Amino acid sequence: MGLKCYTRVWVKQELWGGGPWARRSILFTQPKNGFRRPALKTGTKLHKSSLTPPVKDLDFHESSRSLKKLVKPFFFTIGFSGCAFGTAAIWQYEHLRTKFQNYFENAQADWLDRIQPQKGLHFRKQINLWWNSLSNGQRAVSGIIAANVFVFCLWRIPALSRIMVTYFTSNPASRVLCFPMLLSTFSHFSFLHMVANMYVLWSFSTSIVSILGREQFMAVYLSAGVVSTFVSYVCKMATGKFGPSLGASGAIMAVLGAVCTKIPEAKLAIIFLPMFTFTAGNALKAIIALDSVGLILGWRFFDHASHLGGVLFGIWYVMYGNKLIWNNREPVVKAWHTVKTWRPNK
């Protein structure tokens, strides 16, 4: 009557935390009246952090640390960054062309608005007034902030948990490596984490867009997110400390690195301690030192490798990358113009 049957089977189980499909030995206990919950024989521990979703840190096979797994992320980083800057160059060209063509049309529309009687400020007009009051940088990051808020809301849907962990957290041990390098840049599990990142981005948006322009800023921001994730991949593979990472910190660190390098004498302050001010140059040194110490000592509350990758990318770009990449965008624009104006011979 109390007879139990034990069956050992091999199953494929997708590891939470973006892990690969791995074969795991599971011992099923089957009593006479039904099944019990399977118990993993290999030890697992729950990954706990206020910044990341509750996923399991598991023991990975040695193949997870193979350098071959970095080949696709490397080419994805190069290819995506190239596409980002190429698209930004075309975007700027089209924007300037359209702006020039519509100059007189807009002037005529403004003249008609002045001579027509105003019926009062409606909700749409109030939104337009608020939007027009923003700086070019604040307008540029509004879409980024909206995307981060949208992805944060997706984390609150239990049915999407598996998809969110797979595609919106970056982990070199995952079966999906490339798309999470970009998507995790817009992903936050913690509300405070998202608010802090978006506040910093909003605060530096005016400066960075005034330095680079809207189109170039978008290319740098997206490329920095992918580059910082790749640096995180390399460090995790080197140390064998796998785990999920998410957040816009790597891309935002590139913004900080660029602004602090370009305007080192600017005065900064911490939001909760506004009485203490310091220069942007000193802040940049402190950020690099803190993340370097965290990487060496193995602190895991933040992804310090991603932070360092982002800030170093921002510094490199304003010092050298702008001249190497953006100033040589003319061939891309010419090729786009040729394709757009091409007409087949009849």
mmCIF file of N, CA and C in Angstrom, residues 124-230:
data_model
loop_
_atom_site.group_PDB
_atom_site.id
_atom_site.type_symbol
_atom_site.label_atom_id
_atom_site.label_comp_id
_atom_site.label_asym_id
_atom_site.label_seq_id
_atom_site.Cartn_x
_atom_site.Cartn_y
_atom_site.Cartn_z
ATOM 1 N N ARG A 124 -4.580 69.059 -25.565
ATOM 2 C CA ARG A 124 -3.555 68.853 -26.585
ATOM 3 C C ARG A 124 -2.627 70.058 -26.665
ATOM 4 N N LYS A 125 -3.167 71.261 -26.548
ATOM 5 C CA LYS A 125 -2.328 72.452 -26.597
ATOM 6 C C LYS A 125 -1.429 72.536 -25.369
ATOM 7 N N GLN A 126 -1.936 72.097 -24.236
ATOM 8 C CA GLN A 126 -1.111 72.096 -23.028
ATOM 9 C C GLN A 126 0.060 71.134 -23.175
ATOM 10 N N ILE A 127 -0.202 69.971 -23.780
ATOM 11 C CA ILE A 127 0.877 69.020 -24.031
ATOM 12 C C ILE A 127 1.910 69.614 -24.978
ATOM 13 N N ASN A 128 1.419 70.311 -26.013
ATOM 14 C CA ASN A 128 2.348 70.937 -26.962
ATOM 15 C C ASN A 128 3.189 72.013 -26.284
ATOM 16 N N LEU A 129 2.577 72.787 -25.392
ATOM 17 C CA LEU A 129 3.328 73.811 -24.679
ATOM 18 C C LEU A 129 4.399 73.190 -23.794
ATOM 19 N N TRP A 130 4.024 72.087 -23.119
ATOM 20 C CA TRP A 130 5.006 71.411 -22.273
ATOM 21 C C TRP A 130 6.145 70.833 -23.107
ATOM 22 N N TRP A 131 5.788 70.230 -24.234
ATOM 23 C CA TRP A 131 6.803 69.624 -25.101
ATOM 24 C C TRP A 131 7.750 70.680 -25.659
ATOM 25 N N ASN A 132 7.193 71.820 -26.050
ATOM 26 C CA ASN A 132 8.027 72.888 -26.600
ATOM 27 C C ASN A 132 8.911 73.536 -25.540
ATOM 28 N N SER A 133 8.536 73.374 -24.269
ATOM 29 C CA SER A 133 9.347 73.954 -23.198
ATOM 30 C C SER A 133 10.578 73.103 -22.870
ATOM 31 N N LEU A 134 10.612 71.871 -23.366
ATOM 32 C CA LEU A 134 11.738 70.990 -23.094
ATOM 33 C C LEU A 134 12.925 71.348 -23.976
ATOM 34 N N SER A 135 14.106 71.020 -23.502
ATOM 35 C CA SER A 135 15.304 71.203 -24.308
ATOM 36 C C SER A 135 15.383 70.087 -25.353
ATOM 37 N N ASN A 136 16.256 70.270 -26.336
ATOM 38 C CA ASN A 136 16.421 69.239 -27.365
ATOM 39 C C ASN A 136 16.872 67.908 -26.757
ATOM 40 N N GLY A 137 17.717 67.981 -25.731
ATOM 41 C CA GLY A 137 18.172 66.760 -25.078
ATOM 42 C C GLY A 137 17.056 66.051 -24.337
ATOM 43 N N GLN A 138 16.217 66.799 -23.648
ATOM 44 C CA GLN A 138 15.118 66.189 -22.916
ATOM 45 C C GLN A 138 14.106 65.559 -23.860
ATOM 46 N N ARG A 139 13.893 66.188 -25.017
ATOM 47 C CA ARG A 139 13.010 65.569 -26.008
ATOM 48 C C ARG A 139 13.626 64.282 -26.551
ATOM 49 N N ALA A 140 14.938 64.283 -26.725
ATOM 50 C CA ALA A 140 15.605 63.109 -27.297
ATOM 51 C C ALA A 140 15.503 61.897 -26.379
ATOM 52 N N VAL A 141 15.590 62.106 -25.060
ATOM 53 C CA VAL A 141 15.569 60.974 -24.131
ATOM 54 C C VAL A 141 14.161 60.600 -23.705
ATOM 55 N N SER A 142 13.155 61.374 -24.087
ATOM 56 C CA SER A 142 11.784 61.057 -23.678
ATOM 57 C C SER A 142 11.346 59.706 -24.209
ATOM 58 N N GLY A 143 11.703 59.406 -25.454
ATOM 59 C CA GLY A 143 11.356 58.102 -26.015
ATOM 60 C C GLY A 143 12.073 56.969 -25.310
ATOM 61 N N ILE A 144 13.338 57.193 -24.931
ATOM 62 C CA ILE A 144 14.098 56.174 -24.204
ATOM 63 C C ILE A 144 13.449 55.903 -22.846
ATOM 64 N N ILE A 145 13.059 56.953 -22.158
ATOM 65 C CA ILE A 145 12.425 56.794 -20.845
ATOM 66 C C ILE A 145 11.092 56.071 -20.985
ATOM 67 N N ALA A 146 10.315 56.423 -22.012
ATOM 68 C CA ALA A 146 9.031 55.750 -22.237
ATOM 69 C C ALA A 146 9.230 54.262 -22.501
ATOM 70 N N ALA A 147 10.259 53.913 -23.276
ATOM 71 C CA ALA A 147 10.542 52.501 -23.558
ATOM 72 C C ALA A 147 10.918 51.757 -22.285
ATOM 73 N N ASN A 148 11.711 52.381 -21.413
ATOM 74 C CA ASN A 148 12.093 51.741 -20.152
ATOM 75 C C ASN A 148 10.890 51.538 -19.240
ATOM 76 N N VAL A 149 9.994 52.501 -19.198
ATOM 77 C CA VAL A 149 8.781 52.360 -18.381
ATOM 78 C C VAL A 149 7.915 51.232 -18.925
ATOM 79 N N PHE A 150 7.802 51.137 -20.239
ATOM 80 C CA PHE A 150 6.992 50.084 -20.852
ATOM 81 C C PHE A 150 7.542 48.701 -20.520
ATOM 82 N N VAL A 151 8.857 48.522 -20.646
ATOM 83 C CA VAL A 151 9.467 47.228 -20.337
ATOM 84 C C VAL A 151 9.341 46.921 -18.849
ATOM 85 N N PHE A 152 9.457 47.939 -17.996
ATOM 86 C CA PHE A 152 9.265 47.723 -16.556
ATOM 87 C C PHE A 152 7.862 47.187 -16.280
ATOM 88 N N CYS A 153 6.865 47.692 -16.980
ATOM 89 C CA CYS A 153 5.495 47.197 -16.795
ATOM 90 C C CYS A 153 5.367 45.748 -17.265
ATOM 91 N N LEU A 154 6.104 45.376 -18.318
ATOM 92 C CA LEU A 154 6.054 43.991 -18.788
ATOM 93 C C LEU A 154 6.580 43.021 -17.737
ATOM 94 N N TRP A 155 7.548 43.461 -16.916
ATOM 95 C CA TRP A 155 8.073 42.607 -15.856
ATOM 96 C C TRP A 155 6.994 42.275 -14.826
ATOM 97 N N ARG A 156 5.963 43.074 -14.736
ATOM 98 C CA ARG A 156 4.922 42.858 -13.737
ATOM 99 C C ARG A 156 3.895 41.820 -14.185
ATOM 100 N N ILE A 157 4.015 41.327 -15.418
ATOM 101 C CA ILE A 157 3.074 40.332 -15.954
ATOM 102 C C ILE A 157 3.668 38.941 -15.752
ATOM 103 N N PRO A 158 3.117 38.135 -14.860
ATOM 104 C CA PRO A 158 3.710 36.815 -14.569
ATOM 105 C C PRO A 158 3.824 35.911 -15.796
ATOM 106 N N ALA A 159 2.875 35.995 -16.706
ATOM 107 C CA ALA A 159 2.904 35.115 -17.872
ATOM 108 C C ALA A 159 4.086 35.386 -18.782
ATOM 109 N N LEU A 160 4.690 36.565 -18.675
ATOM 110 C CA LEU A 160 5.817 36.927 -19.526
ATOM 111 C C LEU A 160 7.162 36.722 -18.845
ATOM 112 N N SER A 161 7.170 36.126 -17.667
ATOM 113 C CA SER A 161 8.402 36.017 -16.888
ATOM 114 C C SER A 161 9.507 35.289 -17.644
ATOM 115 N N ARG A 162 9.174 34.175 -18.265
ATOM 116 C CA ARG A 162 10.194 33.389 -18.971
ATOM 117 C C ARG A 162 10.760 34.172 -20.153
ATOM 118 N N ILE A 163 9.882 34.835 -20.901
ATOM 119 C CA ILE A 163 10.340 35.634 -22.042
ATOM 120 C C ILE A 163 11.208 36.788 -21.574
ATOM 121 N N MET A 164 10.807 37.449 -20.496
ATOM 122 C CA MET A 164 11.558 38.598 -20.006
ATOM 123 C C MET A 164 12.948 38.184 -19.541
ATOM 124 N N VAL A 165 13.044 37.065 -18.851
ATOM 125 C CA VAL A 165 14.347 36.593 -18.377
ATOM 126 C C VAL A 165 15.242 36.191 -19.545
ATOM 127 N N THR A 166 14.641 35.592 -20.561
ATOM 128 C CA THR A 166 15.433 35.108 -21.694
ATOM 129 C C THR A 166 15.936 36.240 -22.578
ATOM 130 N N TYR A 167 15.066 37.218 -22.858
ATOM 131 C CA TYR A 167 15.406 38.240 -23.843
ATOM 132 C C TYR A 167 15.740 39.603 -23.249
ATOM 133 N N PHE A 168 15.370 39.857 -22.012
ATOM 134 C CA PHE A 168 15.583 41.178 -21.424
ATOM 135 C C PHE A 168 16.566 41.150 -20.261
ATOM 136 N N THR A 169 17.297 40.062 -20.105
ATOM 137 C CA THR A 169 18.454 40.017 -19.213
ATOM 138 C C THR A 169 19.621 39.433 -19.993
ATOM 139 N N SER A 170 20.791 39.971 -19.799
ATOM 140 C CA SER A 170 21.973 39.507 -20.533
ATOM 141 C C SER A 170 22.787 38.565 -19.666
ATOM 142 N N ASN A 171 23.187 37.446 -20.262
ATOM 143 C CA ASN A 171 23.942 36.429 -19.541
ATOM 144 C C ASN A 171 24.730 35.610 -20.566
ATOM 145 N N PRO A 172 26.038 35.547 -20.468
ATOM 146 C CA PRO A 172 26.818 34.799 -21.464
ATOM 147 C C PRO A 172 26.556 33.301 -21.434
ATOM 148 N N ALA A 173 25.920 32.799 -20.386
ATOM 149 C CA ALA A 173 25.588 31.382 -20.320
ATOM 150 C C ALA A 173 24.208 31.090 -20.881
ATOM 151 N N SER A 174 23.538 32.105 -21.423
ATOM 152 C CA SER A 174 22.193 31.935 -21.944
ATOM 153 C C SER A 174 22.216 31.308 -23.324
ATOM 154 N N ARG A 175 21.126 30.710 -23.707
ATOM 155 C CA ARG A 175 21.010 30.158 -25.057
ATOM 156 C C ARG A 175 20.758 31.269 -26.077
ATOM 157 N N VAL A 176 20.305 32.455 -25.608
ATOM 158 C CA VAL A 176 20.109 33.626 -26.468
ATOM 159 C C VAL A 176 21.104 34.677 -26.028
ATOM 160 N N LEU A 177 22.022 35.042 -26.917
ATOM 161 C CA LEU A 177 23.128 35.913 -26.524
ATOM 162 C C LEU A 177 23.047 37.318 -27.114
ATOM 163 N N CYS A 178 22.615 37.455 -28.347
ATOM 164 C CA CYS A 178 22.762 38.731 -29.047
ATOM 165 C C CYS A 178 21.648 39.734 -28.739
ATOM 166 N N PHE A 179 20.404 39.357 -28.949
ATOM 167 C CA PHE A 179 19.314 40.307 -28.744
ATOM 168 C C PHE A 179 19.258 40.859 -27.319
ATOM 169 N N PRO A 180 19.515 40.046 -26.287
ATOM 170 C CA PRO A 180 19.516 40.615 -24.931
ATOM 171 C C PRO A 180 20.579 41.690 -24.717
ATOM 172 N N MET A 181 21.628 41.729 -25.539
ATOM 173 C CA MET A 181 22.634 42.762 -25.381
ATOM 174 C C MET A 181 22.040 44.145 -25.585
ATOM 175 N N LEU A 182 21.030 44.246 -26.444
ATOM 176 C CA LEU A 182 20.345 45.517 -26.661
ATOM 177 C C LEU A 182 19.104 45.655 -25.788
ATOM 178 N N LEU A 183 18.285 44.607 -25.738
ATOM 179 C CA LEU A 183 17.009 44.699 -25.019
ATOM 180 C C LEU A 183 17.205 44.898 -23.516
ATOM 181 N N SER A 184 18.259 44.318 -22.947
ATOM 182 C CA SER A 184 18.485 44.485 -21.511
ATOM 183 C C SER A 184 18.820 45.922 -21.155
ATOM 184 N N THR A 185 19.234 46.731 -22.145
ATOM 185 C CA THR A 185 19.531 48.141 -21.903
ATOM 186 C C THR A 185 18.267 48.920 -21.564
ATOM 187 N N PHE A 186 17.103 48.418 -21.950
ATOM 188 C CA PHE A 186 15.832 49.074 -21.679
ATOM 189 C C PHE A 186 15.051 48.351 -20.581
ATOM 190 N N SER A 187 15.708 47.477 -19.858
ATOM 191 C CA SER A 187 15.022 46.597 -18.909
ATOM 192 C C SER A 187 15.423 46.889 -17.473
ATOM 193 N N HIS A 188 14.418 47.068 -16.609
ATOM 194 C CA HIS A 188 14.631 47.262 -15.173
ATOM 195 C C HIS A 188 13.586 46.455 -14.412
ATOM 196 N N PHE A 189 14.052 45.681 -13.461
ATOM 197 C CA PHE A 189 13.139 44.913 -12.614
ATOM 198 C C PHE A 189 12.747 45.701 -11.368
ATOM 199 N N SER A 190 13.649 46.516 -10.875
ATOM 200 C CA SER A 190 13.405 47.325 -9.677
ATOM 201 C C SER A 190 12.950 48.728 -10.071
ATOM 202 N N PHE A 191 11.912 49.213 -9.413
ATOM 203 C CA PHE A 191 11.398 50.549 -9.694
ATOM 204 C C PHE A 191 12.429 51.618 -9.336
ATOM 205 N N LEU A 192 13.093 51.469 -8.183
ATOM 206 C CA LEU A 192 14.093 52.454 -7.770
ATOM 207 C C LEU A 192 15.280 52.468 -8.725
ATOM 208 N N HIS A 193 15.659 51.293 -9.216
ATOM 209 C CA HIS A 193 16.744 51.204 -10.194
ATOM 210 C C HIS A 193 16.393 51.979 -11.456
ATOM 211 N N MET A 194 15.180 51.804 -11.939
ATOM 212 C CA MET A 194 14.754 52.504 -13.140
ATOM 213 C C MET A 194 14.692 54.013 -12.907
ATOM 214 N N VAL A 195 14.107 54.433 -11.793
ATOM 215 C CA VAL A 195 13.969 55.864 -11.510
ATOM 216 C C VAL A 195 15.342 56.525 -11.410
ATOM 217 N N ALA A 196 16.280 55.866 -10.726
ATOM 218 C CA ALA A 196 17.616 56.443 -10.567
ATOM 219 C C ALA A 196 18.308 56.592 -11.921
ATOM 220 N N ASN A 197 18.240 55.546 -12.760
ATOM 221 C CA ASN A 197 18.880 55.617 -14.072
ATOM 222 C C ASN A 197 18.244 56.679 -14.960
ATOM 223 N N MET A 198 16.916 56.740 -14.973
ATOM 224 C CA MET A 198 16.236 57.702 -15.826
ATOM 225 C C MET A 198 16.452 59.133 -15.343
ATOM 226 N N TYR A 199 16.579 59.319 -14.043
ATOM 227 C CA TYR A 199 16.853 60.659 -13.518
ATOM 228 C C TYR A 199 18.233 61.149 -13.968
ATOM 229 N N VAL A 200 19.222 60.269 -13.902
ATOM 230 C CA VAL A 200 20.566 60.641 -14.338
ATOM 231 C C VAL A 200 20.566 60.926 -15.835
ATOM 232 N N LEU A 201 19.891 60.093 -16.616
ATOM 233 C CA LEU A 201 19.828 60.305 -18.054
ATOM 234 C C LEU A 201 19.158 61.630 -18.381
ATOM 235 N N TRP A 202 18.059 61.934 -17.699
ATOM 236 C CA TRP A 202 17.337 63.192 -17.911
ATOM 237 C C TRP A 202 18.220 64.384 -17.541
ATOM 238 N N SER A 203 18.984 64.256 -16.459
ATOM 239 C CA SER A 203 19.815 65.360 -15.983
ATOM 240 C C SER A 203 20.945 65.698 -16.954
ATOM 241 N N PHE A 204 21.509 64.685 -17.599
ATOM 242 C CA PHE A 204 22.634 64.906 -18.501
ATOM 243 C C PHE A 204 22.207 64.983 -19.964
ATOM 244 N N SER A 205 20.920 64.882 -20.233
ATOM 245 C CA SER A 205 20.450 64.838 -21.625
ATOM 246 C C SER A 205 20.747 66.132 -22.367
ATOM 247 N N THR A 206 20.525 67.278 -21.718
ATOM 248 C CA THR A 206 20.759 68.555 -22.389
ATOM 249 C C THR A 206 22.221 68.719 -22.776
ATOM 250 N N SER A 207 23.119 68.342 -21.878
ATOM 251 C CA SER A 207 24.558 68.500 -22.146
ATOM 252 C C SER A 207 25.026 67.578 -23.263
ATOM 253 N N ILE A 208 24.634 66.307 -23.197
ATOM 254 C CA ILE A 208 25.139 65.350 -24.173
ATOM 255 C C ILE A 208 24.596 65.632 -25.570
ATOM 256 N N VAL A 209 23.338 66.068 -25.678
ATOM 257 C CA VAL A 209 22.777 66.363 -26.997
ATOM 258 C C VAL A 209 23.360 67.658 -27.549
ATOM 259 N N SER A 210 23.670 68.618 -26.690
ATOM 260 C CA SER A 210 24.317 69.838 -27.163
ATOM 261 C C SER A 210 25.733 69.555 -27.669
ATOM 262 N N ILE A 211 26.365 68.510 -27.149
ATOM 263 C CA ILE A 211 27.717 68.144 -27.584
ATOM 264 C C ILE A 211 27.685 67.328 -28.876
ATOM 265 N N LEU A 212 26.783 66.348 -28.943
ATOM 266 C CA LEU A 212 26.784 65.411 -30.058
ATOM 267 C C LEU A 212 25.671 65.650 -31.063
ATOM 268 N N GLY A 213 24.589 66.273 -30.647
ATOM 269 C CA GLY A 213 23.422 66.343 -31.513
ATOM 270 C C GLY A 213 22.519 65.141 -31.267
ATOM 271 N N ARG A 214 21.249 65.281 -31.626
ATOM 272 C CA ARG A 214 20.274 64.235 -31.310
ATOM 273 C C ARG A 214 20.596 62.916 -31.993
ATOM 274 N N GLU A 215 20.868 62.959 -33.285
ATOM 275 C CA GLU A 215 21.065 61.716 -34.026
ATOM 276 C C GLU A 215 22.332 60.995 -33.572
ATOM 277 N N GLN A 216 23.410 61.726 -33.420
ATOM 278 C CA GLN A 216 24.654 61.099 -32.991
ATOM 279 C C GLN A 216 24.534 60.565 -31.565
ATOM 280 N N PHE A 217 23.810 61.291 -30.711
ATOM 281 C CA PHE A 217 23.601 60.820 -29.342
ATOM 282 C C PHE A 217 22.895 59.474 -29.323
ATOM 283 N N MET A 218 21.853 59.326 -30.133
ATOM 284 C CA MET A 218 21.117 58.064 -30.145
ATOM 285 C C MET A 218 22.014 56.916 -30.579
ATOM 286 N N ALA A 219 22.868 57.162 -31.567
ATOM 287 C CA ALA A 219 23.784 56.113 -32.020
ATOM 288 C C ALA A 219 24.770 55.750 -30.920
ATOM 289 N N VAL A 220 25.298 56.766 -30.232
ATOM 290 C CA VAL A 220 26.254 56.508 -29.149
ATOM 291 C C VAL A 220 25.572 55.772 -28.002
ATOM 292 N N TYR A 221 24.369 56.175 -27.644
ATOM 293 C CA TYR A 221 23.657 55.561 -26.518
ATOM 294 C C TYR A 221 23.383 54.079 -26.782
ATOM 295 N N LEU A 222 22.836 53.770 -27.949
ATOM 296 C CA LEU A 222 22.507 52.381 -28.259
ATOM 297 C C LEU A 222 23.771 51.536 -28.407
ATOM 298 N N SER A 223 24.780 52.092 -29.065
ATOM 299 C CA SER A 223 26.035 51.346 -29.226
ATOM 300 C C SER A 223 26.701 51.110 -27.878
ATOM 301 N N ALA A 224 26.656 52.104 -26.992
ATOM 302 C CA ALA A 224 27.257 51.950 -25.668
ATOM 303 C C ALA A 224 26.568 50.856 -24.871
ATOM 304 N N GLY A 225 25.252 50.744 -25.020
ATOM 305 C CA GLY A 225 24.545 49.678 -24.317
ATOM 306 C C GLY A 225 25.018 48.308 -24.750
ATOM 307 N N VAL A 226 25.231 48.116 -26.059
ATOM 308 C CA VAL A 226 25.689 46.823 -26.574
ATOM 309 C C VAL A 226 27.154 46.588 -26.217
ATOM 310 N N VAL A 227 27.986 47.625 -26.355
ATOM 311 C CA VAL A 227 29.411 47.483 -26.039
ATOM 312 C C VAL A 227 29.600 47.154 -24.560
ATOM 313 N N SER A 228 28.891 47.850 -23.677
ATOM 314 C CA SER A 228 29.033 47.590 -22.236
ATOM 315 C C SER A 228 28.591 46.173 -21.888
ATOM 316 N N THR A 229 27.557 45.671 -22.560
ATOM 317 C CA THR A 229 27.118 44.298 -22.316
ATOM 318 C C THR A 229 28.165 43.303 -22.780
ATOM 319 N N PHE A 230 28.807 43.578 -23.911
ATOM 320 C CA PHE A 230 29.856 42.681 -24.396
ATOM 321 C C PHE A 230 31.023 42.636 -23.410
#
